[in-house]
Coordinates of C-alpha atoms in Angstrom, one line a residue:
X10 CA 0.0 0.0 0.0
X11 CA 1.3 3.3 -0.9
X12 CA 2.2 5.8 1.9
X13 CA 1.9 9.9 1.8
X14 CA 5.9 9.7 1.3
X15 CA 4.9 8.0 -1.9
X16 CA 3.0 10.1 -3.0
X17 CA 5.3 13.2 -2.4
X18 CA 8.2 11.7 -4.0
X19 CA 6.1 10.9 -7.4
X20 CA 4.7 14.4 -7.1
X21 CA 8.1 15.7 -5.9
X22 CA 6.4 17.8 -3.4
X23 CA 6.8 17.7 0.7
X24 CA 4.3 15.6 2.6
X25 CA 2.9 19.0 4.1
X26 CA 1.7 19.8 0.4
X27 CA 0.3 16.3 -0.1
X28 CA -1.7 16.7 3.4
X29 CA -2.9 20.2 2.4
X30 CA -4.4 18.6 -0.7
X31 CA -6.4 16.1 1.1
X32 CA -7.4 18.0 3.9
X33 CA -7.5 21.9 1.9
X34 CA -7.6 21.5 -1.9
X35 CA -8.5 25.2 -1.8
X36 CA -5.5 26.3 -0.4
X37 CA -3.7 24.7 -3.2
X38 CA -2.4 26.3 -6.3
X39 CA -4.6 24.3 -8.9
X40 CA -1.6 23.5 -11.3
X41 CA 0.1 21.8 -7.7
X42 CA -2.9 20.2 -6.7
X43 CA -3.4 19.0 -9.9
X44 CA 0.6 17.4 -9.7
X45 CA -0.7 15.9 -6.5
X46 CA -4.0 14.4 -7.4
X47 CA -2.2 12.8 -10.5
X48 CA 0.1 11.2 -8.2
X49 CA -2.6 9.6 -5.9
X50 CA -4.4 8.4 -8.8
X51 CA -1.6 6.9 -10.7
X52 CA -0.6 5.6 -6.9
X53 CA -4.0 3.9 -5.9
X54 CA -3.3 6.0 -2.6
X55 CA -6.2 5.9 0.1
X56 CA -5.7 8.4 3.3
X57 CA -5.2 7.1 6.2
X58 CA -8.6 8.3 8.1
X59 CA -8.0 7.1 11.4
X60 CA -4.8 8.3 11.9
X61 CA -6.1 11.8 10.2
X62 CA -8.5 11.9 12.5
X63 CA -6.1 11.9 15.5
X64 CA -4.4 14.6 14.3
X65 CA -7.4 17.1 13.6
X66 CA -9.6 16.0 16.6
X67 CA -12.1 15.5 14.6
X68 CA -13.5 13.2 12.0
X69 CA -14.8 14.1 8.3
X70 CA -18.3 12.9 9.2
X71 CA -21.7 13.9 9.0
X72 CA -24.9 12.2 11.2
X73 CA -28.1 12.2 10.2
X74 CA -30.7 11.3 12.4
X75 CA -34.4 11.2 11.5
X76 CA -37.2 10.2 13.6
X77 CA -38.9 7.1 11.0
X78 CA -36.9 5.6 7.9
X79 CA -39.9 3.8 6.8
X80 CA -41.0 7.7 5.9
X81 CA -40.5 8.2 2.5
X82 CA -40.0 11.9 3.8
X83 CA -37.1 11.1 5.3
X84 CA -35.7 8.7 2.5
X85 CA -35.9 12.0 0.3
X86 CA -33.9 14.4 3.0
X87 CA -31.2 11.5 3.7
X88 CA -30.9 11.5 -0.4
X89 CA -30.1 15.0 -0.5
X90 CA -27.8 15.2 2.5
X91 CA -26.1 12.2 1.4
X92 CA -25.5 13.3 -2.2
X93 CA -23.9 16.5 -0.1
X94 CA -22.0 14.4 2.2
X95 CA -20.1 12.5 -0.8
X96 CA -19.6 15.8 -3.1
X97 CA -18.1 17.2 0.1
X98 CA -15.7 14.3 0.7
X99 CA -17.8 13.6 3.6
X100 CA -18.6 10.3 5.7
X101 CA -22.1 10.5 6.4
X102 CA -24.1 7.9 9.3
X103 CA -27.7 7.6 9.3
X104 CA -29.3 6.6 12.4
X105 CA -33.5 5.8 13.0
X106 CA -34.8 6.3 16.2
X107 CA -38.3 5.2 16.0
X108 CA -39.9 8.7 17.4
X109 CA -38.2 7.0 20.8
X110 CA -36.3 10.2 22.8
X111 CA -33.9 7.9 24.6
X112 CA -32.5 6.2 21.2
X113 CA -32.5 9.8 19.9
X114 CA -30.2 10.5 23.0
X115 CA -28.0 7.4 22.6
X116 CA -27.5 8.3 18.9
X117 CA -26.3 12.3 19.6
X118 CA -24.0 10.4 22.0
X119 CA -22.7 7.9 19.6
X120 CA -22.1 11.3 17.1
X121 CA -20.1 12.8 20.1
X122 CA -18.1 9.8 20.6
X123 CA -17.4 9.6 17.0
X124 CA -16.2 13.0 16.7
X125 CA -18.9 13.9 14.2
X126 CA -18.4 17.1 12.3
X127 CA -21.8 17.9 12.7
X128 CA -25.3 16.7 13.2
X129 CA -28.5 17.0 10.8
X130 CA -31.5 15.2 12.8
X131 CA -35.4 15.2 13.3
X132 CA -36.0 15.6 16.9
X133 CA -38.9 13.9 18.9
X134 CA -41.0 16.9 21.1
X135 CA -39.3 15.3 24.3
X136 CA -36.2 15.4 22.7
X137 CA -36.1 18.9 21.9
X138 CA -38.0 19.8 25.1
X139 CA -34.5 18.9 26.9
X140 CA -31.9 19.8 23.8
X141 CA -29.2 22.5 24.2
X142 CA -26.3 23.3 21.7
X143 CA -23.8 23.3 24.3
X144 CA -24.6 19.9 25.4
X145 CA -22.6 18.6 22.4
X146 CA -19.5 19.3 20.9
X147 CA -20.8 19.5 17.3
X148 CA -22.8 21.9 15.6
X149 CA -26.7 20.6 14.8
X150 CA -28.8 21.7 12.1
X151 CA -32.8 20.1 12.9
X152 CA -35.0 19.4 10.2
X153 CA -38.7 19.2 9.9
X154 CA -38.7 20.0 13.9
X155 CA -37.8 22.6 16.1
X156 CA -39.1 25.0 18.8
X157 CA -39.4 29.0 18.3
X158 CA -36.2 29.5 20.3
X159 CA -34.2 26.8 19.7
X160 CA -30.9 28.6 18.8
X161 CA -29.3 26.2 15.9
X162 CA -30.0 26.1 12.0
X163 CA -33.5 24.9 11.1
X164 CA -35.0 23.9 7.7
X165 CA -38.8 23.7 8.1
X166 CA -41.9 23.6 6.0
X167 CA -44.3 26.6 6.7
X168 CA -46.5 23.5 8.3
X169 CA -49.4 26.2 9.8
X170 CA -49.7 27.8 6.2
X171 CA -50.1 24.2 4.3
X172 CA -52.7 22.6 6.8
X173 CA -54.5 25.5 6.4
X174 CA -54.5 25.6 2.5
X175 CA -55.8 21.9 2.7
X176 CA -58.0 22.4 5.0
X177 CA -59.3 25.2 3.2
X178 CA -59.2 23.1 0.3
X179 CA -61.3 20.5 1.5
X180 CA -64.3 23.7 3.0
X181 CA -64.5 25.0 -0.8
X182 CA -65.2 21.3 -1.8
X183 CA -68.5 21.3 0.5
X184 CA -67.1 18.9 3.3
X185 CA -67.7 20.1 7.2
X186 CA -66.9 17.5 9.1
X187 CA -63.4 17.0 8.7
X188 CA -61.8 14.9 11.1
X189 CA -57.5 15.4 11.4
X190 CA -55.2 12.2 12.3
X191 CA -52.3 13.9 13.4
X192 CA -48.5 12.6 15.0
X193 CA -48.5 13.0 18.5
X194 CA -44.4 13.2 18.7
X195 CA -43.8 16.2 16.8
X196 CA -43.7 20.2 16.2
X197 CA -44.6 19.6 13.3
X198 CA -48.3 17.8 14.1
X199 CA -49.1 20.7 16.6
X200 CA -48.2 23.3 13.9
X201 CA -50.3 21.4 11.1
X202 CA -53.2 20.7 13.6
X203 CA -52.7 24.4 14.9
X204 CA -53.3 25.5 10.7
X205 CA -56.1 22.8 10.5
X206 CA -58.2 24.4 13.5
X207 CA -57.6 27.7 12.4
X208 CA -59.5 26.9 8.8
X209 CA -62.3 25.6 10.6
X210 CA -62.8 28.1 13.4
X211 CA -62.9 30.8 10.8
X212 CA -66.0 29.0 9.4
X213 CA -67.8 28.5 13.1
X214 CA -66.5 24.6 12.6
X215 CA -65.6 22.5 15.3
X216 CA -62.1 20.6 14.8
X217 CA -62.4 16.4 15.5
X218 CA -58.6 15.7 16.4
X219 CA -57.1 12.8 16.6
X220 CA -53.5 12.5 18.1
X221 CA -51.8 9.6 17.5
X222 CA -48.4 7.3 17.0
X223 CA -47.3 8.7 13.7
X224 CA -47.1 5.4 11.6
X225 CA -49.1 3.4 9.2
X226 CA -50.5 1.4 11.6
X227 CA -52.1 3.9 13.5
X228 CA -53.5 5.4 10.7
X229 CA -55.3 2.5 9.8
X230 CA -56.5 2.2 13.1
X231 CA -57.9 5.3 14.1
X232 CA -59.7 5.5 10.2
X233 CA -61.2 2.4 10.7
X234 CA -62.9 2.9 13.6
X235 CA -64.0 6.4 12.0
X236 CA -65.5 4.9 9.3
X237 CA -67.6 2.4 11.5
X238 CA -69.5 5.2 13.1
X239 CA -72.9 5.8 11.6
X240 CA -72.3 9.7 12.2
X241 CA -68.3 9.9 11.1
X242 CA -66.6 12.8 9.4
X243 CA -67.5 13.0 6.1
X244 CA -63.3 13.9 5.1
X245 CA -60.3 12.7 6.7
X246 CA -57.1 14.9 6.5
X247 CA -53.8 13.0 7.7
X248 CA -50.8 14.9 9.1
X249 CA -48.6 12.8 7.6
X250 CA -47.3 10.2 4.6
X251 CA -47.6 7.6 6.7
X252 CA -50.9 7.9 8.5
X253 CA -52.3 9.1 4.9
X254 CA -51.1 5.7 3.6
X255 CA -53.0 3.7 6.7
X256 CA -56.5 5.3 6.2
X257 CA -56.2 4.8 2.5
X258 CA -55.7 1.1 3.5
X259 CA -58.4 1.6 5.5
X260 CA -60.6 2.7 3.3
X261 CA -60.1 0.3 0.8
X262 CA -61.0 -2.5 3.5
X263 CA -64.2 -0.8 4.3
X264 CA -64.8 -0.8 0.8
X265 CA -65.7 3.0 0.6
X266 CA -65.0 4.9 -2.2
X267 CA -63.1 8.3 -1.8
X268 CA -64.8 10.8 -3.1
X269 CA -68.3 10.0 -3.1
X270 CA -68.6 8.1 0.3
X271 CA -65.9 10.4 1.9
X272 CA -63.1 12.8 1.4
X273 CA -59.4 11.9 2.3
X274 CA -56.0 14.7 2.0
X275 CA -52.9 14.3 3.5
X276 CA -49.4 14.9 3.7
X277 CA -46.1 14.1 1.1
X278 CA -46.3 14.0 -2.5
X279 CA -45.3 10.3 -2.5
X280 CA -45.8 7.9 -6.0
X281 CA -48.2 5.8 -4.9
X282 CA -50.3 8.9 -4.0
X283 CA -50.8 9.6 -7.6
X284 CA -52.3 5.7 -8.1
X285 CA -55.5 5.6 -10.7
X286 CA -56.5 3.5 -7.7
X287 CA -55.8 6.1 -5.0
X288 CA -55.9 9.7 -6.4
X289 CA -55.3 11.5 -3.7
X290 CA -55.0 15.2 -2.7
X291 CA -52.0 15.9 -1.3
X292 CA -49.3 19.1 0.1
X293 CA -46.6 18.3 -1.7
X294 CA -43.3 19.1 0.3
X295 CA -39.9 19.9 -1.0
X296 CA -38.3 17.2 0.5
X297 CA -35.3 17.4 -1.6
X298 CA -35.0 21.1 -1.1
X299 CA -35.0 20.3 2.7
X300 CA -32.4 17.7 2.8
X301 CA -30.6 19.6 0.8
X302 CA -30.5 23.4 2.4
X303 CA -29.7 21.4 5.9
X304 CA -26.7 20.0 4.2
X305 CA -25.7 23.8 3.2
X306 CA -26.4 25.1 6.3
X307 CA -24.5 22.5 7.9
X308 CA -21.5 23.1 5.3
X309 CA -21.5 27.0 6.0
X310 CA -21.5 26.1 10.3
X311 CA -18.3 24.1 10.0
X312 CA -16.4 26.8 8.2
X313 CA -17.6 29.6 10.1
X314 CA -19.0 28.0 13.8
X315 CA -19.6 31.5 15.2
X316 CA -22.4 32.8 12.6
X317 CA -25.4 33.7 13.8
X318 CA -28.4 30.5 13.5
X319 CA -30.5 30.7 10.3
X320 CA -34.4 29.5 9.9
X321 CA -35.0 28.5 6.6
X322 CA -38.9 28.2 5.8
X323 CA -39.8 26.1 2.8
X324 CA -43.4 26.2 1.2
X325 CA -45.4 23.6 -0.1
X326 CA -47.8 23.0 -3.1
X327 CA -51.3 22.1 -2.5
X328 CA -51.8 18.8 -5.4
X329 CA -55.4 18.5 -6.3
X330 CA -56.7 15.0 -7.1
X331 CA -60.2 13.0 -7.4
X332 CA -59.8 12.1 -3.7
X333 CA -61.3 15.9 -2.4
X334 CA -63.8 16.0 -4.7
X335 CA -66.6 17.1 -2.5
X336 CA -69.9 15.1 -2.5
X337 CA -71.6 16.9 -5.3
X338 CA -68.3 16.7 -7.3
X339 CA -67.0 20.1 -6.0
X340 CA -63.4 20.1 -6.6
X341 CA -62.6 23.1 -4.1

């Protein structure tokens, strides 16, 4: 295996320039770096990373910790970070911890004993409840979650804003009794049920909430046994991809037929959404974008620690489909 002094002597530079390379192409002149790089390649050199870590007290690593993989939300965000992570020569771990606060804990632990560069992550409510920076000796950048004051780097959707639109939605279509299954573990479900009252109140409607375990299960669960009642909501609006993909499942045991028996909305632009067989109206979120502008922000942090925290808010786009139809055919 080739060794740094290998690579200098082809490149008949000093080691120093060879380790400035690696660790600062920047800093390079371009023609040297380019001497260099040709000399690794033709070399088959591979850095030591353990031993570089020692030296900088730190490791070339990202973390990325979301709250449900099974979300395709999160699949989308850990896309766009990774893609980041590897144009940006860094490592990148991804770690799921199941909406549970003291795996969330364990995992910000492991990123500290890892020497992480920095943190991306999705924080449970109890979780952020009892976060502070200066616990943890890497910069954080939360995503999807995060209180008012909570004094890192956020990238959230305007959650409020978008409930509201589909809630509005919905109204226009002719539908009253709207009931909301919405996570229980999350900023994000009290902002979206906060948007989703607010629609109604303005039209002397009273909200039917139902907070629950953010998962596919549930969903089905709590839409089943709203379908069974002879009085039931005549819409259901879901918080989420995942509880929008259990009452659909639900629906479709019950043999009822959305629209015309009931209306159905939700949460995340996902493909099966879009199904001849499903149709459904949806808030399409930038998922992409988010992952993305977390990586960035995290990027920007770790060369300059001291800036002041940034909120970046993200809109969605309110996706109309047979599913809202109102009962008369109303399409809102």
């Amino acid at each position: 295996m080739s060794s740094i002094k290998d690579v200098a002597a082809k490149a008949g530079v000093s080691t120093t320039t060879v380790s400035r390379v690696l660790s600062q192409p920047q800093a390079v002149r371009p023609a040297l770096r380019a001497q260099v790089e040709e000399a690794i390649a033709a070399l088959g050199y591979r850095p030591n990373l353990a031993a570089r870590r020692l030296r900088q007290q730190r490791a070339s690593l990202l973390g990325l910790i979301v709250s449900d993989i099974r979300s395709p939300f999160f699949t989308d965000v850990g896309r766009a970070v990774e893609d980041m992570a590897y144009r940006h020569g860094l490592r990148l771990i991804l770690c799921n911890t199941d909406e549970n606060p003291e795996k969330e804990h364990s995992y910000l632990q492991l990123m500290a004993d890892e020497q992480a560069s920095g943190v991306i992550y999705s924080p449970t409510l109890d979780g952020l409840r009892r976060f502070r920076a200066s616990d943890w000796p890497f910069p954080v950048v939360m995503v999807d979650r995060a209180l008012p004051d909570t004094p890192v780097d956020r990238v959230l959707l305007d959650n409020a804003a978008a409930a509201r639109q589909l809630t509005e939605h919905l109204l226009a279509a002719g539908y009253r009794r709207i009931a909301l299954l919405v996570g229980h573990q999350s900023t994000t479900g009290q902002e979206r049920q906060a948007g989703y009252e607010a629609a109604l109140q303005a039209r002397g409607l009273s909200p039917e909430v139902h907070r629950v375990a953010p998962t596919r299960e549930a969903g089905t669960q709590v839409a089943a046994a709203l379908l069974a009642q002879a009085d039931g909501p005549d819409a259901l609006l879901a918080s989420n991809g995942l509880l929008l993909m259990g009452a659909v499942q639900a629906l479709q045991a019950a043999g009822k037929r959305s629209p015309g028996q009931i209306g159905l909305a939700g949460f995340d632009n996902n493909d099966w959404t879009a199904l001849p067989s499903v149709d459904v109206t949806v808030i399409a979120q930038p998922t992409y974008d988010i992952g993305r502008t977390a990586a960035e922000l995290m990027l920007q942090r770790m060369d300059d620690p001291d800036r002041p925290a940034r909120k970046v808010v993200l809109e969605g786009q309110l996706v109309i489909r047979g599913s809202s139809r109102g009962p008369d055919g109303v399409r809102g």
